[in-house]
Coordinates of C-alpha atoms in Angstrom, one line a residue:
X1 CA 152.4 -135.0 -22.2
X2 CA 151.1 -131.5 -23.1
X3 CA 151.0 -130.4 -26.8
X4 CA 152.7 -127.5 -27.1
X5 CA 151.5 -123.8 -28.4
X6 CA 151.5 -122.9 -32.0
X7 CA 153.1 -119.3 -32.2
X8 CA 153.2 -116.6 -34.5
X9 CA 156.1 -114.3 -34.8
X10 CA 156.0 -111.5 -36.1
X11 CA 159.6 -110.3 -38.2
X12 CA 162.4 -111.7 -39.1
X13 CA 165.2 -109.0 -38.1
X14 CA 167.8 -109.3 -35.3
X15 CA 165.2 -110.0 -32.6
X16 CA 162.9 -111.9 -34.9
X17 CA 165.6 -114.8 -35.6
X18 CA 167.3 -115.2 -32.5
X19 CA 163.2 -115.6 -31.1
X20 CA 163.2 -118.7 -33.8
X21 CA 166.0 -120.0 -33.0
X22 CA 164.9 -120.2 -29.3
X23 CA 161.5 -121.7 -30.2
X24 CA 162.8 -124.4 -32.5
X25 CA 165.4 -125.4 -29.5
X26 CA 162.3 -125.9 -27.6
X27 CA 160.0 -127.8 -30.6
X28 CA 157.6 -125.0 -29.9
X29 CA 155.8 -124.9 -33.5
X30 CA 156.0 -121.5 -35.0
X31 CA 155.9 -119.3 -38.6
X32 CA 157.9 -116.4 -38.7
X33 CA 156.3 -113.4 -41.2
X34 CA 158.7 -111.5 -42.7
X35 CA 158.2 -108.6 -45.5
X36 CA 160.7 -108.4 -47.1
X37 CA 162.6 -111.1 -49.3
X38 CA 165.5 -111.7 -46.8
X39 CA 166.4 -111.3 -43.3
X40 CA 168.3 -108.7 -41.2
X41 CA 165.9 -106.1 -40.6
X42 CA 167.3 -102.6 -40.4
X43 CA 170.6 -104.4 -41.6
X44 CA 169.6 -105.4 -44.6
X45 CA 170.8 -102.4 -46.9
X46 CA 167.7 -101.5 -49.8
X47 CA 166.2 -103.7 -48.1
X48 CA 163.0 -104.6 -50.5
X49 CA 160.7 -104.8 -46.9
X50 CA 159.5 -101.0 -47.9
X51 CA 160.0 -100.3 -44.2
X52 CA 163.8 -100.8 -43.2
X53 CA 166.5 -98.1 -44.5
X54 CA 169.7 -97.5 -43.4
X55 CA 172.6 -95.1 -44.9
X56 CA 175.3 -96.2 -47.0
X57 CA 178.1 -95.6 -44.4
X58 CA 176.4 -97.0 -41.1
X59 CA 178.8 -98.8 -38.7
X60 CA 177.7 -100.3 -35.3
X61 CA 178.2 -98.3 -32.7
X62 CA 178.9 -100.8 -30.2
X63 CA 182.0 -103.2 -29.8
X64 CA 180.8 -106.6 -32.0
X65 CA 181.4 -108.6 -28.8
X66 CA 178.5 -106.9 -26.8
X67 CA 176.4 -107.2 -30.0
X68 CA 176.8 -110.5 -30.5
X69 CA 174.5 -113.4 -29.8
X70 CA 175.8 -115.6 -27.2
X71 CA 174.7 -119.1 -29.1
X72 CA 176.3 -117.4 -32.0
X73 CA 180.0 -115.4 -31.7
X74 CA 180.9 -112.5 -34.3
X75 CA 184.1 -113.8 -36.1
X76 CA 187.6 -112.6 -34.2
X77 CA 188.8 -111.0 -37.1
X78 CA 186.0 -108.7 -37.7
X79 CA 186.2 -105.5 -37.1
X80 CA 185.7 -103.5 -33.6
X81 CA 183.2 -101.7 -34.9
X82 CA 182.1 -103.0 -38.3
X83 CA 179.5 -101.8 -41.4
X84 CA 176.8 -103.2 -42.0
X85 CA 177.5 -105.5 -44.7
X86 CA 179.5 -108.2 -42.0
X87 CA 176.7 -107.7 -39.6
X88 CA 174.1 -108.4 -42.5
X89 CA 176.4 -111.0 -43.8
X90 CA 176.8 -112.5 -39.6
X91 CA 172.6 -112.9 -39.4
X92 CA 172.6 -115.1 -42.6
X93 CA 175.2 -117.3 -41.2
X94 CA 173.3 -117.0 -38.3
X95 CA 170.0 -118.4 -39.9
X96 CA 171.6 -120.9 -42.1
X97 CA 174.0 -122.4 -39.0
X98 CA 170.6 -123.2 -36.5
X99 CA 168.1 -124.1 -40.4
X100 CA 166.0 -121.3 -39.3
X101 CA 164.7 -120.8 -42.7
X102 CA 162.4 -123.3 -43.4
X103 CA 159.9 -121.4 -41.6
X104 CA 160.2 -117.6 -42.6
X105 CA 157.7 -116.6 -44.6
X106 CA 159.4 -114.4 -46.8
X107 CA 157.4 -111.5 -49.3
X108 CA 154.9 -112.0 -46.6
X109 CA 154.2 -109.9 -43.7
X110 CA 151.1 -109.8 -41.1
X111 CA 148.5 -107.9 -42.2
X112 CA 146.4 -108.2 -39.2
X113 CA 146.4 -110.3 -35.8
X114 CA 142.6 -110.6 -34.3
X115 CA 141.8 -112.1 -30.7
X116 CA 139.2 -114.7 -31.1
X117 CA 137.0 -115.4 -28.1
X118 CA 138.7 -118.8 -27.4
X119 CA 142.0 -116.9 -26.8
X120 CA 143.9 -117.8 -30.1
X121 CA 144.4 -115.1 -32.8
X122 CA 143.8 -115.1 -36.1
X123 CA 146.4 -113.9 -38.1
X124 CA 146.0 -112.9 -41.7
X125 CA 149.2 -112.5 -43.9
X126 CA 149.2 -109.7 -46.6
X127 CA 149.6 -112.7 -49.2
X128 CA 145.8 -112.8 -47.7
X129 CA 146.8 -116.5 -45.8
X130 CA 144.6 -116.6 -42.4
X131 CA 146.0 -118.9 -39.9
X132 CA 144.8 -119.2 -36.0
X133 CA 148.2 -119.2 -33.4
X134 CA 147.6 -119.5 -29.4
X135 CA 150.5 -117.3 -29.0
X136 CA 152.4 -114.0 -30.8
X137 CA 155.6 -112.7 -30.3
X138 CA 155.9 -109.0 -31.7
X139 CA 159.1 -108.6 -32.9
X140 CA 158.6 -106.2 -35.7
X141 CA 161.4 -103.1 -34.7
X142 CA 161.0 -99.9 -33.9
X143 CA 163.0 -97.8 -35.9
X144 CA 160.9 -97.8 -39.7
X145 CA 157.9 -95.2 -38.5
X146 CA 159.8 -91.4 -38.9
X147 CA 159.0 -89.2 -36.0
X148 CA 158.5 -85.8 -37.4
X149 CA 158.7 -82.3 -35.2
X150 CA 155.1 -81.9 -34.2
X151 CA 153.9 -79.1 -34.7
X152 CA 156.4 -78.3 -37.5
X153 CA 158.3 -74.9 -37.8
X154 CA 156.3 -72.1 -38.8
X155 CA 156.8 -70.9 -42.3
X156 CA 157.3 -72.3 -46.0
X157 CA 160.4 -73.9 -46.8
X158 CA 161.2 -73.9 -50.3
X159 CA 164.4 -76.1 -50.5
X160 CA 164.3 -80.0 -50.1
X161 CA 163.2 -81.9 -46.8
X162 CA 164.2 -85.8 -46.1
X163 CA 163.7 -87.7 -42.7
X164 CA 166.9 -89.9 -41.6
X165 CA 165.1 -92.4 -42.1
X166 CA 165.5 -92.1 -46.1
X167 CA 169.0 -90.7 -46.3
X168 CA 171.3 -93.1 -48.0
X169 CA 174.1 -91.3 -49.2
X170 CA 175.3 -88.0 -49.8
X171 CA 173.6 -88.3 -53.6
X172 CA 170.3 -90.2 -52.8
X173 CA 167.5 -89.5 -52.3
X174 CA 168.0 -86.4 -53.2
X175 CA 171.8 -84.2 -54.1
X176 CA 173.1 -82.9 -51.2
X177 CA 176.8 -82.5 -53.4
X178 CA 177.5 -78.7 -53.1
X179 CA 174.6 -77.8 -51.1
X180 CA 173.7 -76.0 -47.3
X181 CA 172.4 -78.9 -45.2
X182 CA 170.7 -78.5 -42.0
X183 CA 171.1 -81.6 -40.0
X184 CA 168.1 -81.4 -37.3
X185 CA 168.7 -83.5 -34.1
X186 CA 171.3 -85.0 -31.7
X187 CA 171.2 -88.7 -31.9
X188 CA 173.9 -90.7 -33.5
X189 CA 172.2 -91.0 -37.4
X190 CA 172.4 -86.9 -36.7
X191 CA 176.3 -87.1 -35.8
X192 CA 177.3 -89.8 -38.5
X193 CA 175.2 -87.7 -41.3
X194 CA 176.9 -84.4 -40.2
X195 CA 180.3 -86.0 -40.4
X196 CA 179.8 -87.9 -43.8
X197 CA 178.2 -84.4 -45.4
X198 CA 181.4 -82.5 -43.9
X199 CA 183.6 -84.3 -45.7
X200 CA 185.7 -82.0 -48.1
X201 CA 183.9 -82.0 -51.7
X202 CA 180.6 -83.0 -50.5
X203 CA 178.0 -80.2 -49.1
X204 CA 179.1 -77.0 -49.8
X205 CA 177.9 -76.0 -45.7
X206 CA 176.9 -78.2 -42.8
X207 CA 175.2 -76.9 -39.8
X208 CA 174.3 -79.0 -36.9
X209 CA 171.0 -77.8 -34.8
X210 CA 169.1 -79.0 -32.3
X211 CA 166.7 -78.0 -29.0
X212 CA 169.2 -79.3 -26.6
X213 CA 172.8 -80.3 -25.9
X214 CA 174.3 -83.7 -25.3
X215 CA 177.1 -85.9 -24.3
X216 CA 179.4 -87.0 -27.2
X217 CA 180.7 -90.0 -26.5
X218 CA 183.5 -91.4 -28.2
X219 CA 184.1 -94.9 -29.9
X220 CA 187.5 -95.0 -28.5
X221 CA 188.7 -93.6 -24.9
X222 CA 192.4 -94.3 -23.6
X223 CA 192.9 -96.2 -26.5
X224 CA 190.2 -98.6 -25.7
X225 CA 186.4 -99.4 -26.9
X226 CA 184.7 -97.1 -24.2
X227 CA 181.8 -100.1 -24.2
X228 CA 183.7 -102.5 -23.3
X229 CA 184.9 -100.5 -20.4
X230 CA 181.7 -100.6 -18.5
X231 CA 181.8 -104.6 -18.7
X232 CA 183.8 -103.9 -15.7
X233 CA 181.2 -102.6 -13.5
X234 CA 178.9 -105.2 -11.8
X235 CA 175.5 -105.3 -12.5
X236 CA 173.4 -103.6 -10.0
X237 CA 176.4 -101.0 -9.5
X238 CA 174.3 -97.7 -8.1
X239 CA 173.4 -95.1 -10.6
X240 CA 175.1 -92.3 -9.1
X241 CA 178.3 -94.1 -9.1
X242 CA 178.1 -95.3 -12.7
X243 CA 177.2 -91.3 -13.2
X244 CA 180.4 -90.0 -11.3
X245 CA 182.6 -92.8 -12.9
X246 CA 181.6 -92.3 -16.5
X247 CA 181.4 -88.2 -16.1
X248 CA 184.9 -88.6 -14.6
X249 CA 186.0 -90.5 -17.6
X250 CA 184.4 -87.9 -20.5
X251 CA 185.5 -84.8 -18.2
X252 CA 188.7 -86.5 -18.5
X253 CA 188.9 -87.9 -22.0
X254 CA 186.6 -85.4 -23.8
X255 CA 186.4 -82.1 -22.3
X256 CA 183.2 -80.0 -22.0
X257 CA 181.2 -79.8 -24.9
X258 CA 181.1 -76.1 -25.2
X259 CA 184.5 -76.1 -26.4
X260 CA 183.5 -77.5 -29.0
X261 CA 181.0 -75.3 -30.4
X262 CA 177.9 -77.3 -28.5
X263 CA 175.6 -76.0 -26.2
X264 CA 176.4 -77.2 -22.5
X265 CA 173.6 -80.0 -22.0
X266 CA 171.3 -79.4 -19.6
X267 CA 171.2 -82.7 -18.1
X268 CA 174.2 -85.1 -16.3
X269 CA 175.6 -87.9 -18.4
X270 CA 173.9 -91.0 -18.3
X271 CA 170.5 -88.9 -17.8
X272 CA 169.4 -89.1 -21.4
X273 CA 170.5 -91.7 -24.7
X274 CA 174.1 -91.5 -25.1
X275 CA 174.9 -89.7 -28.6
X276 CA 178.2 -91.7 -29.8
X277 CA 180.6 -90.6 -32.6
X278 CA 184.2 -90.7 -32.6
X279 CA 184.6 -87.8 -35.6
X280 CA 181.8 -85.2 -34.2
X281 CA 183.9 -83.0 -31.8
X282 CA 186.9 -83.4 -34.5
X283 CA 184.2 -81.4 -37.4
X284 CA 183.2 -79.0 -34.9
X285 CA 186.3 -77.7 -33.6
X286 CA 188.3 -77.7 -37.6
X287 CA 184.6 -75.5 -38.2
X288 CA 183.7 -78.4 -41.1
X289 CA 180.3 -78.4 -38.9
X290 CA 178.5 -75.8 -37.4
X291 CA 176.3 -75.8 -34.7
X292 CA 172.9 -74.2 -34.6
X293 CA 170.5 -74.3 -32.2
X294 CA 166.9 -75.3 -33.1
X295 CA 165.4 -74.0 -36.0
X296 CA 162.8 -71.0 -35.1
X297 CA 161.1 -70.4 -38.4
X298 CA 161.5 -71.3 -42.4
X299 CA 161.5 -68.2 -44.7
X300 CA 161.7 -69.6 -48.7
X301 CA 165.3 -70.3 -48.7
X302 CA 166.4 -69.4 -45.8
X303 CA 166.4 -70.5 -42.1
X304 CA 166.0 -68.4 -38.9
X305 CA 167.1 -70.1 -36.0
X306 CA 166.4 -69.7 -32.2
X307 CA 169.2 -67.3 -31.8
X308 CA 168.0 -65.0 -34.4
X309 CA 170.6 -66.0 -37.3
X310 CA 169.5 -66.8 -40.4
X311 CA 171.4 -69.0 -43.4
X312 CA 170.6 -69.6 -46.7
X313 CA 170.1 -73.2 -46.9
X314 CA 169.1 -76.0 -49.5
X315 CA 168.1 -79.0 -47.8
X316 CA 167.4 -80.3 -44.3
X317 CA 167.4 -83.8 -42.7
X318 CA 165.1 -84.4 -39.8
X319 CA 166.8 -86.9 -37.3
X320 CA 163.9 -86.5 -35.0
X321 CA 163.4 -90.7 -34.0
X322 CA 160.7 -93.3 -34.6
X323 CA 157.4 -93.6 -33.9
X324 CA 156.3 -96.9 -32.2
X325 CA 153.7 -99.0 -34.2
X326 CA 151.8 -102.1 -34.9
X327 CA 150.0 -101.6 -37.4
X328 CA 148.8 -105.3 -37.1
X329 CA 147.0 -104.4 -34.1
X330 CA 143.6 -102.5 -34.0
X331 CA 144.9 -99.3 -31.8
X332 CA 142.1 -100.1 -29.1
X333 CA 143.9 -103.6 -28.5
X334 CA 147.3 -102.6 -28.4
X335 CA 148.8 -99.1 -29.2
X336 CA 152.3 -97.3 -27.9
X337 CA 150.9 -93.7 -27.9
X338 CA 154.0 -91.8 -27.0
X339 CA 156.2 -94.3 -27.6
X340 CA 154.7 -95.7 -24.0
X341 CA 153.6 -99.3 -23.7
X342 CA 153.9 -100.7 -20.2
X343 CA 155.6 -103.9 -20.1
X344 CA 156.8 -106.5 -17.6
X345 CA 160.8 -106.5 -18.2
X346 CA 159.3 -104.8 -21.8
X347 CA 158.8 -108.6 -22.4
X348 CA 155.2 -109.2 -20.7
X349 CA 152.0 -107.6 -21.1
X350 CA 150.6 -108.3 -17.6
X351 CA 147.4 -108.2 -19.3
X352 CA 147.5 -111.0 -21.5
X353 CA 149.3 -114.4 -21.3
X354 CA 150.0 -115.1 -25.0
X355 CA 151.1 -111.8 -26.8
X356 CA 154.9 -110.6 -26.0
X357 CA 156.9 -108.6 -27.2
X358 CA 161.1 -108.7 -28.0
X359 CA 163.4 -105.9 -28.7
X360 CA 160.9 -102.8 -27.9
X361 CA 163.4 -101.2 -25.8
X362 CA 166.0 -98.1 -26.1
X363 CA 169.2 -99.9 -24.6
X364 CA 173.0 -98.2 -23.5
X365 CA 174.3 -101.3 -25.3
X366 CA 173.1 -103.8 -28.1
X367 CA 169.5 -105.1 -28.8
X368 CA 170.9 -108.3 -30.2
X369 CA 172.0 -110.2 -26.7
X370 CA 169.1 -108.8 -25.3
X371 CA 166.5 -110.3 -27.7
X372 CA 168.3 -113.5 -27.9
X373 CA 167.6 -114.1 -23.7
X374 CA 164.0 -112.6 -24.1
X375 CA 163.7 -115.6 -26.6
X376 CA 165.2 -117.9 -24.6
X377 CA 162.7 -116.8 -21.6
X378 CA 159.6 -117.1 -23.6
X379 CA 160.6 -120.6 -24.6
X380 CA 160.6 -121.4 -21.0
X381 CA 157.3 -120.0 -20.5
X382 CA 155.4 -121.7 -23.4
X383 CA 156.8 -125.1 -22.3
X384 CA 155.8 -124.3 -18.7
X385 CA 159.0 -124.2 -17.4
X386 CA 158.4 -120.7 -16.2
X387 CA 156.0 -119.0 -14.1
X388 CA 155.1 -115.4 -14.5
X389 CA 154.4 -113.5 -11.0
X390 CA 150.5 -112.6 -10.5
X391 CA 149.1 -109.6 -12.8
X392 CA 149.4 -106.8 -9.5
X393 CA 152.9 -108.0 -9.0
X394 CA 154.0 -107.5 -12.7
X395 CA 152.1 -104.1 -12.8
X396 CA 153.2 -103.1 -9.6
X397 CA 157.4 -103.7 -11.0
X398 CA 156.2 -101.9 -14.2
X399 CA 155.2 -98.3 -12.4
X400 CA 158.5 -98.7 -10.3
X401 CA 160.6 -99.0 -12.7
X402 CA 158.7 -96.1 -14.9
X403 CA 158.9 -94.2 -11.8
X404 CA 162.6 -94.7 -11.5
X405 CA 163.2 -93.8 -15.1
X406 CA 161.2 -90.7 -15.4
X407 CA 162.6 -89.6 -12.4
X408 CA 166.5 -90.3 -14.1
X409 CA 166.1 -89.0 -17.2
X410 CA 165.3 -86.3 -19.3
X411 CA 161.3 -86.3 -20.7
X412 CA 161.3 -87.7 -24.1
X413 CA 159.5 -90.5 -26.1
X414 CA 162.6 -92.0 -27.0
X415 CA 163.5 -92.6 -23.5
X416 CA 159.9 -93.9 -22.5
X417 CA 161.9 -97.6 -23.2
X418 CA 165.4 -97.0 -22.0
X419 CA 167.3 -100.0 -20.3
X420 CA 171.0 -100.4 -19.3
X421 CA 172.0 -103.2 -20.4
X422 CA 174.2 -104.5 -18.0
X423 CA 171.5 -104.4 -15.7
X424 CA 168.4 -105.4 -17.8
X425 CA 169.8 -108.7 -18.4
X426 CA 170.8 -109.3 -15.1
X427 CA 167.2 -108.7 -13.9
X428 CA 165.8 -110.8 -16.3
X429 CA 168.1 -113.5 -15.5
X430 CA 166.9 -113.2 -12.0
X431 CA 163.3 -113.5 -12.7
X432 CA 163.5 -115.8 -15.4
X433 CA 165.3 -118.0 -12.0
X434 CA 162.3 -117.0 -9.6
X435 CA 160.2 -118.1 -12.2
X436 CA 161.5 -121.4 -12.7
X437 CA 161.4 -121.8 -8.7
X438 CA 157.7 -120.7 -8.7
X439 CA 157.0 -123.1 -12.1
X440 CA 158.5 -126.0 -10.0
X441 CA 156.0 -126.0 -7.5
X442 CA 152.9 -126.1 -9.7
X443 CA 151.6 -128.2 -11.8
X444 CA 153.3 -127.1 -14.8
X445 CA 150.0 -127.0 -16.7
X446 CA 151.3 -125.1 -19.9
X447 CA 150.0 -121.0 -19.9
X448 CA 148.9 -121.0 -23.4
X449 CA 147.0 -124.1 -23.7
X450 CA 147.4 -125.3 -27.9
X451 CA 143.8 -124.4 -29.7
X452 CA 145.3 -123.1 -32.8
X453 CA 145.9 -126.3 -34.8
X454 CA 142.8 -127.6 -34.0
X455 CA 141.3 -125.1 -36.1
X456 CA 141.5 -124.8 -39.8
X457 CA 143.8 -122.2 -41.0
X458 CA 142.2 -120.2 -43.3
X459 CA 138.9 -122.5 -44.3
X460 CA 135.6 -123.0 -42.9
X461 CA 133.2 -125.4 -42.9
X462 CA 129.7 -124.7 -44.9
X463 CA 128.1 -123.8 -41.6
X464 CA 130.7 -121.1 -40.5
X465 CA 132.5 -122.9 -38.3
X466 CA 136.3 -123.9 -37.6
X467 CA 137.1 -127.6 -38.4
X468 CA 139.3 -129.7 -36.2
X469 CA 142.9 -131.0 -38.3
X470 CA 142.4 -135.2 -37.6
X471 CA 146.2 -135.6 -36.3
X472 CA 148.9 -133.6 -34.3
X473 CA 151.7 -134.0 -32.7
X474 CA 152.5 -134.3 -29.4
X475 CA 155.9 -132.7 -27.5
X476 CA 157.3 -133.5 -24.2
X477 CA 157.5 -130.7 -21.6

């Protein structure tokens, strides 16, 4: 009998819940910190957490059955592709079904997370709490730290300027009713933003710009969800024949994007984040949205773009990404400059054996499955169950896979954490089987050894020092 490691984890959104849920299956002992008063994350609409936002009209982008956790299915009669108030309302269920709530700390996120020489961490709340864990799981999002163009555009602006990030509707934060909107940027809060502002008796003029093209991909090809289209290809299915099948498809169902108004993109599909939206191309070719390319230089009111026109414009909305941060973490422990933190099956840091890290990845598909098998993985590791490769071997997988994904796609920081997800589950189901195998022939002594409880949370003794709790449990592995 091994006592089992006392974990810390840090958010309570999609990734953060379905990590508990895994955990308590286990009896691994763990808090959850969460900021905000509720869970669901970026989900949560106003959500009170001061970090998540999301717009009024936001509807998932892919098919409810590929975002759903497996432990846990999406109601039938939900909608293909639904808003975000039965998503929200499908994470509470979620969390009430499995009793996860008992331990979220709600109203209380992690201030800081500090290594300690015995290997724990000390982790103070910003309720000003200070507990010690063996073990942290990072679950904290990446999409609440705006990404702004750096440098900016030359030039004073004089109208109003907003980041995605804090666009709620087409009245809030600021009155885009009647007004000329630059929407800057080609992801999909870009193409749902554009299409909501087109809409006839809301902004007076929309105009689309960016610095390159992309593929628009629709909800809906041949009558069918276009995600659940690609179930049908194996995993492991090369590249280029995923690439010729799914350009055959959009040549097919779509047409080329300069018919539309776009600029011809300058790399292959499936070479960059796919930019879905079934209304886009429908805007562009009644004219309701214009397209621009990138802004060259602000002049008071007006805007001169790369092609040398100018419009007269009143407000513009950056959809220019995230920034990857824990702001838990002193930089010089851990740090994503770039977006760009190399991790084993973006799981693993190969340099530590009790900090990891769940839903830090870019995926052509949902983060939701995803994060509920990373859970499930780390729960096997904890309880010994599974054995992580050597430190060279995990390092050596990292720079070939980084390798293969610079070489694929186009150099940007959003795509410095890109998976498919077809085949990023099926890889980690394979090592999470090697590992197993490898666990089996050891000892099974557990990784993270439990230190934590053994030292008081929070309270020292009058000569400095950590005091030892007189009881704990003990847990089978």
């Amino acid at each position: 009998m091994q006592e089992l490691p006392k974990v810390c984890v840090i958010g309570a959104g999609s990734s953060g819940i379905t990590v508990c849920k895994s955990l308590q299956d286990k009896g691994i002992p763990y808090d959850c910190y969460e900021r905000g008063s509720d869970v669901g994350g970026n989900w949560r609409f106003k959500n009170d957490n001061g970090l998540s936002n999301i717009y009024k009209s936001l509807h998932i982008n892919t098919h409810r059955d590929r975002m759903e956790y497996r432990d846990y299915p999406m109601p039938d009669w939900y909608a293909d592709y639904p808003n975000h108030e039965p998503i929200q309302k499908y994470f509470l269920d979620y969390v009430e079904h499995f009793g996860l709530r008992k331990h979220i700390k709600f109203k209380n996120g992690v201030a800081k997370v500090e290594p300690q020489d015995d290997g724990t961490y000390l982790v103070t709340s910003e309720k000003g709490e200070k507990i010690f864990y063996d073990a942290v799981i990072v679950a904290n999002g990446h999409h609440w730290s705006p990404r702004w163009p750096e440098p900016d555009f030359p030039g004073k602006f004089n109208g109003k300027i907003i980041h995605s990030h804090d666009y709620v509707d087409p009245e809030h934060p600021i009155q885009l009713v009647g007004k000329r909107v630059v929407v800057l940027g080609m992801g999909n809060s870009a193409m749902d933003i554009s299409v909501e502002l087109s809409r006839p008796g809301v902004a007076k003029k929309v105009f689309l710009s960016s610095r390159r093209g992309a593929w628009v991909i629709p909800n809906y090809l041949f009558g069918k969800p276009l995600d659940k289209q690609t179930e049908l290809l194996p995993p492991g299915t090369p590249f280029w024949l995923k690439q010729f099948l799914f350009g055959t498809m959009l040549k097919i169902g779509v047409g080329k994007m300069e018919d539309f108004g776009l600029p011809k993109p300058d790399h292959k599909p499936g070479e960059a984040h796919p930019t879905i939206s079934q209304d886009i191309l429908v805007r562009l070719g009644r004219g309701d949205i214009k397209y621009k390319p990138v802004i060259q230089e602000y002049n008071g009111n007006k805007v001169k773009f790369a092609d040398g026109s100018e419009e007269e414009i009143d407000a513009i909305i950056y959809c220019t990404g995230y920034n990857v941060k824990f702001p838990f973490f002193k930089p010089e422990f851990i740090s994503a400059p770039e977006n760009h933190l190399p991790l084993f099956h973006r799981t693993f840091k190969p340099d530590l054996n009790n900090i990891f890290f769940v839903g830090l990845y870019q995926p052509l598909g949902a983060i939701m499955p995803l994060a509920e098998f990373q859970g499930k993985w780390l729960a096997e590791y904890l309880t010994g169950n599974y054995s992580l490769p050597t430190v060279q071997e995990m390092e050596k997988q990292i720079q070939d896979y980084e390798k293969k994904m610079k070489k694929r796609y186009v150099t940007s920081a959003r795509h410095t954490m890109q998976v498919d997800y077809e085949d990023f589950l099926y890889y980690m189901q394979k090592e999470l089987k090697a590992g197993k195998k490898r666990a089996s022939k050891s000892l099974r002594t557990l990784p993270v050894p439990s230190k934590a409880k053994y030292k008081q949370s929070g309270k020292q003794n009058s000569n400095g020092k950590s005091e030892p709790r007189k009881k704990s449990a003990l847990a089978k592995v």
